[in-house]
Short mmCIF file of C-alpha atoms and ligand atoms in Angstrom, two decimals:
data_model
loop_
_atom_site.label_atom_id
_atom_site.label_comp_id
_atom_site.label_asym_id
_atom_site.label_seq_id
_atom_site.Cartn_x
_atom_site.Cartn_y
_atom_site.Cartn_z
CA UNK A 1 81.87 91.49 -29.96
CA UNK A 2 83.49 88.97 -27.64
CA UNK A 3 85.59 87.05 -30.23
CA UNK A 4 87.66 88.32 -33.11
CA UNK A 5 86.67 86.45 -36.27
CA UNK A 6 89.52 85.32 -38.52
CA UNK A 7 90.52 82.66 -41.02
CA UNK A 8 93.96 81.25 -40.18
CA UNK A 9 96.47 79.89 -42.68
CA UNK A 10 97.59 76.63 -41.08
CA UNK A 11 99.25 75.23 -44.14
CA UNK A 12 102.31 73.24 -43.01
CA UNK A 13 101.97 74.46 -39.43
CA UNK A 14 101.81 72.24 -36.42
CA UNK A 15 98.54 71.89 -34.56
CA UNK A 16 98.27 69.80 -31.41
CA UNK A 17 95.13 67.71 -30.98
CA UNK A 18 94.66 65.98 -27.63
CA UNK A 19 92.14 63.14 -27.73
CA UNK A 20 91.58 60.23 -30.09
CA UNK A 21 87.81 59.72 -30.27
CA UNK A 22 85.11 60.74 -32.71
CA UNK A 23 85.19 64.41 -31.72
CA UNK A 24 88.97 64.61 -32.20
CA UNK A 25 88.55 62.85 -35.52
CA UNK A 26 86.13 65.53 -36.79
CA UNK A 27 88.54 68.30 -35.87
CA UNK A 28 91.48 66.48 -37.43
CA UNK A 29 89.60 66.04 -40.73
CA UNK A 30 89.03 69.77 -40.93
CA UNK A 31 92.63 70.56 -39.96
CA UNK A 32 93.95 68.23 -42.65
CA UNK A 33 91.70 69.87 -45.23
CA UNK A 34 93.31 73.17 -44.31
CA UNK A 35 96.75 71.61 -44.77
CA UNK A 36 97.77 71.63 -41.10
CA UNK A 37 100.41 69.27 -39.74
CA UNK A 38 98.60 67.44 -36.99
CA UNK A 39 100.25 66.03 -33.88
CA UNK A 40 97.69 63.85 -32.13
CA UNK A 41 98.18 62.79 -28.51
CA UNK A 42 95.97 60.05 -27.02
CA UNK A 43 96.39 56.60 -25.48
CA UNK A 44 93.61 55.25 -27.73
CA UNK A 45 92.68 56.41 -31.23
CA UNK A 46 89.96 55.57 -33.75
CA UNK A 47 90.70 53.37 -36.74
CA UNK A 48 90.47 56.26 -39.16
CA UNK A 49 93.00 58.28 -37.18
CA UNK A 50 95.23 55.23 -36.86
CA UNK A 51 95.20 54.52 -40.57
CA UNK A 52 95.86 58.07 -41.70
CA UNK A 53 99.53 58.50 -42.43
CA UNK A 54 99.33 62.29 -42.58
CA UNK A 55 98.83 62.41 -38.82
CA UNK A 56 101.66 62.13 -36.36
CA UNK A 57 100.30 60.08 -33.45
CA UNK A 58 101.74 59.82 -29.91
CA UNK A 59 99.98 57.08 -27.99
CA UNK A 60 100.56 58.83 -24.77
CA UNK A 61 99.01 60.85 -21.96
CA UNK A 62 99.10 64.56 -22.54
CA UNK A 63 102.08 66.47 -21.19
CA UNK A 64 103.26 70.03 -21.67
CA UNK A 65 106.12 69.06 -24.06
CA UNK A 66 103.56 68.10 -26.67
CA UNK A 67 103.03 71.79 -27.22
CA UNK A 68 106.50 72.18 -28.75
CA UNK A 69 106.21 73.97 -32.09
CA UNK A 70 102.40 74.09 -32.09
CA UNK A 71 100.63 77.25 -33.20
CA UNK A 72 97.23 76.06 -32.02
CA UNK A 73 95.90 73.30 -29.80
CA UNK A 74 92.57 71.53 -29.56
CA UNK A 75 91.53 69.51 -26.52
CA UNK A 76 88.91 66.94 -27.45
CA UNK A 77 89.02 64.38 -24.65
CA UNK A 78 86.15 63.37 -22.39
CA UNK A 79 88.34 63.88 -19.33
CA UNK A 80 87.79 67.38 -17.91
CA UNK A 81 91.10 67.34 -16.03
CA UNK A 82 93.06 66.63 -19.23
CA UNK A 83 91.14 69.33 -21.08
CA UNK A 84 91.88 71.78 -18.26
CA UNK A 85 95.56 70.87 -18.33
CA UNK A 86 95.75 71.51 -22.08
CA UNK A 87 94.03 74.87 -21.59
CA UNK A 88 96.43 75.81 -18.75
CA UNK A 89 99.52 74.88 -20.76
CA UNK A 90 98.22 76.87 -23.71
CA UNK A 91 97.84 79.94 -21.51
CA UNK A 92 101.38 79.56 -20.14
CA UNK A 93 102.87 79.19 -23.60
CA UNK A 94 100.71 81.78 -25.32
CA UNK A 95 99.27 79.22 -27.69
CA UNK A 96 95.57 79.53 -28.51
CA UNK A 97 93.58 76.53 -27.29
CA UNK A 98 90.10 75.31 -28.07
CA UNK A 99 88.50 72.94 -25.61
CA UNK A 100 85.68 71.43 -27.61
CA UNK A 101 82.30 72.69 -26.36
CA UNK A 102 83.79 74.42 -23.30
CA UNK A 103 84.01 78.08 -24.16
CA UNK A 104 85.17 79.09 -20.64
CA UNK A 105 88.37 77.13 -21.12
CA UNK A 106 88.90 78.11 -24.74
CA UNK A 107 90.97 80.99 -26.05
CA UNK A 108 89.60 80.41 -29.52
CA UNK A 109 86.41 78.84 -30.76
CA UNK A 110 85.74 76.92 -33.92
CA UNK A 111 82.75 78.28 -35.83
CA UNK A 112 80.05 76.31 -37.55
CA UNK A 113 80.82 76.49 -41.26
CA UNK A 114 79.21 76.34 -44.64
CA UNK A 115 81.97 75.12 -46.90
CA UNK A 116 81.76 76.18 -50.52
CA UNK A 117 85.49 76.44 -50.88
CA UNK A 118 87.01 78.78 -51.69
CA UNK A 119 83.93 80.48 -50.26
CA UNK A 120 83.63 79.58 -46.58
CA UNK A 121 81.02 81.06 -44.28
CA UNK A 122 81.80 80.85 -40.57
CA UNK A 123 79.08 81.26 -37.95
CA UNK A 124 79.52 81.71 -34.25
CA UNK A 125 77.41 82.73 -31.30
CA UNK A 126 80.51 82.94 -29.13
CA UNK A 127 79.57 79.62 -27.58
CA UNK A 128 76.40 81.16 -26.14
CA UNK A 129 73.82 79.45 -28.34
CA UNK A 130 75.31 76.65 -30.46
CA UNK A 131 71.83 75.55 -31.55
CA UNK A 132 71.19 78.99 -33.01
CA UNK A 133 74.48 78.79 -34.91
CA UNK A 134 73.41 75.43 -36.30
CA UNK A 135 70.04 76.83 -37.31
CA UNK A 136 71.67 79.73 -39.13
CA UNK A 137 74.02 77.30 -40.80
CA UNK A 138 71.14 75.19 -42.05
CA UNK A 139 69.49 78.25 -43.54
CA UNK A 140 72.69 79.33 -45.23
CA UNK A 141 73.31 75.81 -46.52
CA UNK A 142 70.16 76.03 -48.58
CA UNK A 143 70.60 79.69 -49.51
CA UNK A 144 74.22 79.37 -50.62
CA UNK A 145 74.06 76.22 -52.70
CA UNK A 146 77.03 74.29 -54.04
CA UNK A 147 77.18 76.39 -57.21
CA UNK A 148 78.68 79.27 -55.21
CA UNK A 149 81.83 77.26 -54.72
CA UNK A 150 81.99 76.40 -58.41
CA UNK A 151 81.43 80.02 -59.30
CA UNK A 152 84.19 81.14 -56.94
CA UNK A 153 86.58 78.57 -58.44
CA UNK A 154 85.69 79.69 -61.95
CA UNK A 155 86.47 83.30 -61.07
CA UNK A 156 89.66 82.22 -59.32
CA UNK A 157 90.84 80.64 -62.59
CA UNK A 158 89.99 83.78 -64.56
CA UNK A 159 91.20 86.25 -62.00
CA UNK A 160 94.46 87.33 -63.56
CA UNK A 161 92.95 87.55 -67.04
CA UNK A 162 90.14 89.70 -65.70
CA UNK A 163 92.61 91.92 -63.90
CA UNK A 164 94.70 92.19 -67.05
CA UNK A 165 91.87 93.29 -69.29
CA UNK A 166 90.13 95.50 -66.72
CA UNK A 167 92.85 97.43 -64.89
CA UNK A 168 90.36 99.94 -63.47
CA UNK A 169 89.05 98.83 -60.06
CA UNK A 170 85.56 100.21 -60.63
CA UNK A 171 85.27 98.59 -64.02
CA UNK A 172 86.36 95.32 -62.44
CA UNK A 173 83.85 95.59 -59.65
CA UNK A 174 81.07 96.24 -62.15
CA UNK A 175 82.21 93.30 -64.21
CA UNK A 176 82.12 90.97 -61.20
CA UNK A 177 78.70 92.22 -60.26
CA UNK A 178 77.39 91.55 -63.75
CA UNK A 179 78.89 88.07 -63.69
CA UNK A 180 77.67 87.18 -60.22
CA UNK A 181 74.16 88.47 -60.69
CA UNK A 182 73.69 87.49 -64.30
CA UNK A 183 73.83 84.73 -66.83
CA UNK A 184 77.21 83.30 -65.81
CA UNK A 185 75.93 82.54 -62.31
CA UNK A 186 72.75 81.04 -63.73
CA UNK A 187 74.69 78.76 -66.05
CA UNK A 188 76.90 77.56 -63.20
CA UNK A 189 73.83 76.88 -61.10
CA UNK A 190 72.44 74.84 -63.98
CA UNK A 191 75.72 72.94 -64.13
CA UNK A 192 76.56 74.17 -67.62
CA UNK A 193 80.15 75.00 -66.78
CA UNK A 194 81.31 75.25 -70.38
CA UNK A 195 78.47 77.59 -71.21
CA UNK A 196 79.36 79.65 -68.16
CA UNK A 197 82.95 79.87 -69.29
CA UNK A 198 81.90 81.04 -72.77
CA UNK A 199 79.52 83.59 -71.30
CA UNK A 200 82.27 84.85 -69.01
CA UNK A 201 84.58 85.30 -71.96
CA UNK A 202 81.90 87.15 -73.91
CA UNK A 203 81.08 89.42 -70.96
CA UNK A 204 84.75 90.20 -70.48
CA UNK A 205 85.16 91.08 -74.15
CA UNK A 206 82.26 93.53 -73.91
CA UNK A 207 83.22 94.98 -70.56
CA UNK A 208 85.51 97.61 -71.95
CA UNK A 209 82.89 99.14 -74.20
CA UNK A 210 82.00 102.57 -72.84
CA UNK A 211 79.13 102.14 -70.46
CA UNK A 212 75.96 104.11 -70.74
CA UNK A 213 74.96 105.75 -67.54
CA UNK A 214 71.42 105.45 -66.33
CA UNK A 215 69.12 106.76 -63.67
CA UNK A 216 66.77 104.82 -61.43
CA UNK A 217 64.15 106.96 -59.79
CA UNK A 218 63.47 105.15 -56.53
CA UNK A 219 60.76 105.62 -53.95
CA UNK A 220 62.27 105.20 -50.50
CA UNK A 221 58.93 105.01 -48.72
CA UNK A 222 58.09 106.94 -45.57
CA UNK A 223 61.16 106.00 -43.52
CA UNK A 224 60.83 102.44 -42.22
CA UNK A 225 63.35 100.49 -44.33
CA UNK A 226 61.07 97.45 -44.16
CA UNK A 227 58.73 99.27 -46.53
CA UNK A 228 61.23 99.38 -49.39
CA UNK A 229 60.52 97.15 -52.35
CA UNK A 230 62.99 94.46 -53.38
CA UNK A 231 63.61 96.40 -56.59
CA UNK A 232 64.47 99.50 -54.57
CA UNK A 233 66.90 97.47 -52.49
CA UNK A 234 68.57 96.08 -55.60
CA UNK A 235 68.89 99.53 -57.15
CA UNK A 236 70.47 100.83 -53.94
CA UNK A 237 72.95 97.99 -53.92
CA UNK A 238 73.96 98.55 -57.53
CA UNK A 239 74.22 102.33 -57.37
CA UNK A 240 77.42 104.25 -58.08
CA UNK A 241 75.92 107.47 -56.82
CA UNK A 242 72.78 108.30 -54.87
CA UNK A 243 71.10 111.69 -55.00
CA UNK A 244 68.70 111.70 -52.10
CA UNK A 245 66.18 113.99 -50.46
CA UNK A 246 66.40 115.07 -46.88
CA UNK A 247 63.30 113.03 -45.98
CA UNK A 248 65.02 109.74 -46.81
CA UNK A 249 65.88 107.99 -43.55
CA UNK A 250 69.37 106.86 -42.54
CA UNK A 251 67.93 103.41 -42.09
CA UNK A 252 67.22 103.32 -45.82
CA UNK A 253 70.53 104.92 -46.82
CA UNK A 254 72.39 102.32 -44.77
CA UNK A 255 71.17 99.66 -47.17
CA UNK A 256 72.97 101.25 -50.11
CA UNK A 257 76.23 99.95 -51.48
CA UNK A 258 78.96 101.11 -49.09
CA UNK A 259 81.12 102.81 -51.66
CA UNK A 260 78.33 104.58 -53.52
CA UNK A 261 78.68 108.37 -53.39
CA UNK A 262 75.82 110.01 -51.53
CA UNK A 263 74.69 113.48 -52.34
CA UNK A 264 71.96 115.11 -50.30
CA UNK A 265 69.93 117.41 -52.49
CA UNK A 266 67.32 117.74 -49.77
CA UNK A 267 64.79 120.42 -49.54
CA UNK A 268 64.00 121.61 -46.09
CA UNK A 269 60.73 123.45 -45.54
CA UNK A 270 62.72 126.61 -44.89
CA UNK A 271 64.55 126.61 -48.20
CA UNK A 272 68.31 125.98 -48.30
CA UNK A 273 67.77 123.38 -50.91
CA UNK A 274 69.55 122.47 -54.05
CA UNK A 275 67.42 124.15 -56.74
CA UNK A 276 65.53 121.81 -59.03
CA UNK A 277 67.51 122.84 -62.15
CA UNK A 278 70.73 121.99 -60.29
CA UNK A 279 69.33 118.54 -59.46
CA UNK A 280 68.63 118.07 -63.16
CA UNK A 281 72.22 119.05 -63.95
CA UNK A 282 73.63 116.68 -61.36
CA UNK A 283 71.57 113.77 -62.71
CA UNK A 284 72.89 114.44 -66.20
CA UNK A 285 76.50 114.96 -65.13
CA UNK A 286 76.70 111.66 -63.25
CA UNK A 287 74.80 109.63 -65.83
CA UNK A 288 77.03 111.01 -68.60
CA UNK A 289 80.06 109.70 -66.75
CA UNK A 290 78.61 106.24 -67.26
CA UNK A 291 77.50 105.91 -63.66
CA UNK A 292 74.45 104.18 -62.29
CA UNK A 293 72.58 106.97 -60.61
CA UNK A 294 69.86 106.38 -58.05
CA UNK A 295 67.59 109.33 -57.50
CA UNK A 296 66.10 108.47 -54.13
CA UNK A 297 62.98 110.24 -52.94
CA UNK A 298 60.83 109.95 -49.86
CA UNK A 299 57.57 108.07 -50.34
CA UNK A 300 56.72 107.57 -53.99
CA UNK A 301 58.66 109.57 -56.58
CA UNK A 302 55.56 110.41 -58.60
CA UNK A 303 53.47 111.68 -55.71
CA UNK A 304 54.44 115.31 -55.07
CA UNK A 305 58.03 114.34 -55.65
CA UNK A 306 58.79 116.19 -58.91
CA UNK A 307 59.85 112.84 -60.32
CA UNK A 308 58.02 113.60 -63.55
CA UNK A 309 60.01 116.76 -64.20
CA UNK A 310 63.29 114.97 -63.63
CA UNK A 311 62.37 112.22 -66.07
CA UNK A 312 61.30 114.73 -68.71
CA UNK A 313 64.72 116.29 -68.43
CA UNK A 314 66.46 112.91 -68.75
CA UNK A 315 64.34 111.95 -71.76
CA UNK A 316 65.24 115.23 -73.48
CA UNK A 317 68.89 114.34 -73.08
CA UNK A 318 68.54 110.69 -74.04
CA UNK A 319 69.50 109.22 -70.65
CA UNK A 320 67.82 105.86 -70.01
CA UNK A 321 65.84 105.56 -66.80
CA UNK A 322 63.68 103.27 -64.69
CA UNK A 323 61.18 104.01 -61.95
CA UNK A 324 60.75 102.03 -58.74
CA UNK A 325 57.57 103.06 -56.94
CA UNK A 326 57.56 103.57 -53.20
CA UNK A 327 54.96 103.63 -50.47
CA UNK A 328 53.64 107.14 -50.40
CA UNK A 329 53.13 109.00 -47.12
CA UNK A 330 49.33 108.85 -47.27
CA UNK A 331 49.31 105.08 -47.68
CA UNK A 332 51.96 104.58 -44.99
CA UNK A 333 50.41 107.01 -42.52
CA UNK A 334 46.98 105.46 -43.04
CA UNK A 335 48.34 102.00 -42.40
CA UNK A 336 50.48 102.91 -39.39
CA UNK A 337 47.82 105.08 -37.77
CA UNK A 338 45.05 102.49 -38.22
CA UNK A 339 43.15 104.67 -40.72
CA UNK A 340 41.86 102.77 -43.76
CA UNK A 341 41.78 105.51 -46.39
CA UNK A 342 38.69 104.03 -47.98
CA UNK A 343 35.99 102.16 -46.10
CA UNK A 344 32.65 100.90 -47.40
CA UNK A 345 30.75 102.76 -44.75
CA UNK A 346 32.65 106.02 -44.73
CA UNK A 347 34.57 106.81 -47.88
CA UNK A 348 34.35 105.66 -51.49
CA UNK A 349 37.33 107.57 -52.74
CA UNK A 350 40.50 109.19 -51.56
CA UNK A 351 42.29 112.24 -52.87
CA UNK A 352 45.95 113.02 -52.47
CA UNK A 353 46.41 116.77 -52.34
CA UNK A 354 49.33 119.02 -51.64
CA UNK A 355 48.48 121.90 -49.40
CA UNK A 356 51.77 123.72 -49.48
CA UNK A 357 50.84 127.09 -48.08
CA UNK A 358 51.15 130.07 -50.35
CA UNK A 359 49.51 130.47 -53.72
CA UNK A 360 49.06 126.80 -54.52
CA UNK A 361 46.70 126.22 -51.61
CA UNK A 362 44.29 128.80 -53.08
CA UNK A 363 44.22 127.16 -56.49
CA UNK A 364 42.91 123.84 -55.11
CA UNK A 365 39.47 122.70 -56.18
CA UNK A 366 37.91 123.25 -52.76
CA UNK A 367 34.29 122.53 -53.77
CA UNK A 368 35.38 119.08 -54.95
CA UNK A 369 37.53 118.47 -51.86
CA UNK A 370 34.65 119.40 -49.58
CA UNK A 371 32.40 116.63 -50.89
CA UNK A 372 31.11 114.05 -48.45
CA UNK A 373 32.03 110.37 -48.38
CA UNK A 374 35.60 110.88 -49.43
CA UNK A 375 38.93 111.00 -47.69
CA UNK A 376 41.34 113.84 -48.36
CA UNK A 377 45.01 113.26 -47.61
CA UNK A 378 46.89 116.55 -47.50
CA UNK A 379 50.65 116.57 -47.97
CA UNK A 380 52.77 119.47 -46.71
CA UNK A 381 49.74 120.79 -44.93
CA UNK A 382 50.92 121.61 -41.41
CA UNK A 383 51.40 125.29 -42.11
CA UNK A 384 48.06 125.58 -43.85
CA UNK A 385 45.71 124.07 -41.27
CA UNK A 386 43.62 127.26 -40.88
CA UNK A 387 43.11 127.59 -44.64
CA UNK A 388 42.23 123.91 -44.96
CA UNK A 389 39.59 124.29 -42.25
CA UNK A 390 38.14 127.54 -43.60
CA UNK A 391 37.86 126.43 -47.22
CA UNK A 392 36.47 122.95 -46.53
CA UNK A 393 33.84 124.33 -44.17
CA UNK A 394 33.06 127.20 -46.55
CA UNK A 395 32.32 124.70 -49.34
CA UNK A 396 30.14 122.50 -47.19
CA UNK A 397 32.18 119.90 -45.34
CA UNK A 398 30.80 119.52 -41.81
CA UNK A 399 32.89 121.20 -39.09
CA UNK A 400 32.50 117.97 -37.11
CA UNK A 401 34.30 115.90 -39.79
CA UNK A 402 37.05 113.83 -38.13
CA UNK A 403 40.64 114.75 -38.91
CA UNK A 404 43.94 113.04 -38.11
CA UNK A 405 47.35 114.65 -38.23
CA UNK A 406 50.05 111.98 -38.58
CA UNK A 407 53.54 113.22 -37.78
CA UNK A 408 56.62 111.13 -38.72
CA UNK A 409 54.38 108.31 -39.90
CA UNK A 410 55.81 104.77 -39.68
CA UNK A 411 58.87 105.87 -37.70
CA UNK A 412 59.60 105.38 -34.01
CA UNK A 413 58.70 109.04 -33.54
CA UNK A 414 55.20 108.70 -35.01
CA UNK A 415 52.48 110.80 -33.36
CA UNK A 416 48.82 110.86 -34.30
CA UNK A 417 46.59 113.75 -33.26
CA UNK A 418 42.83 113.38 -33.68
CA UNK A 419 40.43 116.30 -33.86
CA UNK A 420 37.51 117.60 -35.90
CA UNK A 421 37.80 119.85 -38.90
CA UNK A 422 36.73 122.82 -36.76
CA UNK A 423 39.53 122.09 -34.30
CA UNK A 424 42.49 121.23 -36.48
CA UNK A 425 44.37 124.47 -36.24
CA UNK A 426 44.15 124.54 -32.46
CA UNK A 427 45.00 120.86 -32.22
CA UNK A 428 48.03 121.29 -34.49
CA UNK A 429 49.26 124.20 -32.41
CA UNK A 430 48.59 122.58 -29.04
CA UNK A 431 50.42 119.41 -30.08
CA UNK A 432 53.18 121.47 -31.74
CA UNK A 433 53.03 119.30 -34.85
CA UNK A 434 56.03 119.67 -37.15
CA UNK A 435 56.95 118.48 -40.63
CA UNK A 436 56.80 115.85 -42.01
CA UNK A 437 53.16 115.43 -41.18
CA UNK A 438 50.17 114.34 -43.17
CA UNK A 439 46.62 115.56 -42.61
CA UNK A 440 43.82 113.08 -43.20
CA UNK A 441 40.32 114.56 -43.42
CA UNK A 442 37.24 112.33 -43.45
CA UNK A 443 35.15 109.98 -41.33
CA UNK A 444 37.80 107.26 -41.60
CA UNK A 445 40.17 109.38 -39.47
CA UNK A 446 38.09 108.55 -36.39
CA UNK A 447 38.78 104.82 -36.88
CA UNK A 448 42.29 105.37 -35.53
CA UNK A 449 40.76 105.33 -32.03
CA UNK A 450 39.87 101.64 -32.46
CA UNK A 451 42.35 100.46 -35.06
CA UNK A 452 45.63 102.00 -33.95
CA UNK A 453 48.29 99.37 -33.46
CA UNK A 454 51.66 101.06 -33.97
CA UNK A 455 53.55 103.31 -31.58
CA UNK A 456 51.79 105.40 -29.00
CA UNK A 457 48.00 105.68 -28.96
CA UNK A 458 46.49 108.61 -30.86
CA UNK A 459 46.00 111.78 -28.85
CA UNK A 460 42.54 113.29 -29.10
CA UNK A 461 42.20 117.07 -29.13
CA UNK A 462 39.68 116.74 -26.26
CA UNK A 463 42.42 115.29 -24.12
CA UNK A 464 44.99 117.84 -25.24
CA UNK A 465 42.67 120.62 -24.25
CA UNK A 466 41.82 119.05 -20.92
CA UNK A 467 45.53 118.73 -20.17
CA UNK A 468 46.23 122.38 -21.02
N1 SAH B 501 56.89 111.84 -52.48
C1 SAH B 501 56.49 111.89 -51.09
C2 SAH B 501 55.88 113.20 -50.70
C3 SAH B 501 56.81 114.37 -50.75
S1 SAH B 501 56.06 115.83 -50.20
C4 SAH B 501 55.54 110.73 -50.81
O1 SAH B 501 55.11 110.06 -51.74
O2 SAH B 501 55.26 110.48 -49.64
C5 SAH B 501 56.55 115.85 -48.51
C6 SAH B 501 55.35 115.67 -47.63
O3 SAH B 501 55.04 114.29 -47.53
C7 SAH B 501 55.57 116.10 -46.19
O4 SAH B 501 55.40 117.49 -46.02
C8 SAH B 501 54.49 115.32 -45.49
O5 SAH B 501 53.24 115.91 -45.64
C9 SAH B 501 54.49 114.03 -46.26
N2 SAH B 501 55.32 113.01 -45.61
C10 SAH B 501 56.41 112.41 -46.10
N3 SAH B 501 56.88 111.50 -45.23
C11 SAH B 501 56.03 111.51 -44.18
C12 SAH B 501 55.97 110.78 -42.97
N4 SAH B 501 56.87 109.85 -42.66
N5 SAH B 501 54.96 111.06 -42.12
C13 SAH B 501 54.03 111.99 -42.41
N6 SAH B 501 54.05 112.69 -43.55
C14 SAH B 501 55.04 112.47 -44.42
#
């Protein structure tokens, strides 16, 4: 960052403005709004400047003495030598100087602003791209409408009362969030200021009632934060505590409210996880303290995520909950590998199956999975590739059926390996595929050759073997 952003208190302090034209006038207006005491130096000045008694005017050429007592100076003349002289004097005297539109000569710059006082948004590109700053300002102007200022003033009036009745910082923060996101803000936006005031009073009266904790079970998607839903984002921003799995990406966690507690209850493939009953206990403990708990899971919480069990436990104990679905790995990996999971010509249905090696893989309905014209998406299947191959072929799926292994789907590290059913174990080994990876079995897998669009091109087993 080239410039340090700050808002300066210029109330009653002297600011030197050199120049008396339209540009100087704009700066002076802003300075007066901020309560500065303006000394304006220029041989000629505009009528507005002339007629404004709050400004001290010297009809003079600039000289170094004009700096006496000034905390800031602005050079707004159309004479480059005068502007340079103001800048040089500022440097000598350690006074910050802005030469309008000349960042090389300026020791401070004046940002573009959206003024919803007391809310002020300042925008700067460090003088590099003023047009971009203006564009951003225009967007913010429409996004942050005038009601934000009214809302801020309303809260300013109520501030000490709110502080008095809600001495606890967290309670206060929650109160402000309710007010800013809820009915009070809506009423202000609709210009019903009296209604807003009544609603504020009512909300404040109820704010001290013990709060019921709750849990939101949120699907974090496969990793790319762009695949979160807006509801997931809102839940993350309102959370007091987040219990998340290991698979949830940092990119997603970074969107959570800064001061939310984060607890990783992740399960790694090799164990070392928080046991499920302990997760249940943690959910209860935090919710019972009146906190808003987000239980954040990779993909979708109801697809091989044990979300159902957690909700059963919460229901038993009377804790209210909500569920925000997420994009499950099969859907994300299909999309990001260029593999449509269904396709009129190749597959009429798709099955999501977990192929966690061990007993569960043997209890799968292999005859059904081996049927033609369907796609099978296998979660947690990397360790079970040999079993997947043997059973599917045993129950009639052709050994030549295309297969894709999608590792780290949708992330920068995504890899897609293409093979046939007969070859998947060898392909998985040769490519050293690791978790998380999803195995897609079915004719549609071959479409990745033509339809891939994200990350590196898929690697075909033929090529892997040739390279070996
Ligand atoms: N609830 C999750 C699945 C949890 S099971 C969901 O809906 O996606 C964990 C398995 O999901 C992993 O072993 C892997 O098979 C798959 N998986 C999750 N994220 C993945 C990703 N980014 N790329 C490939 N597979 C992924």
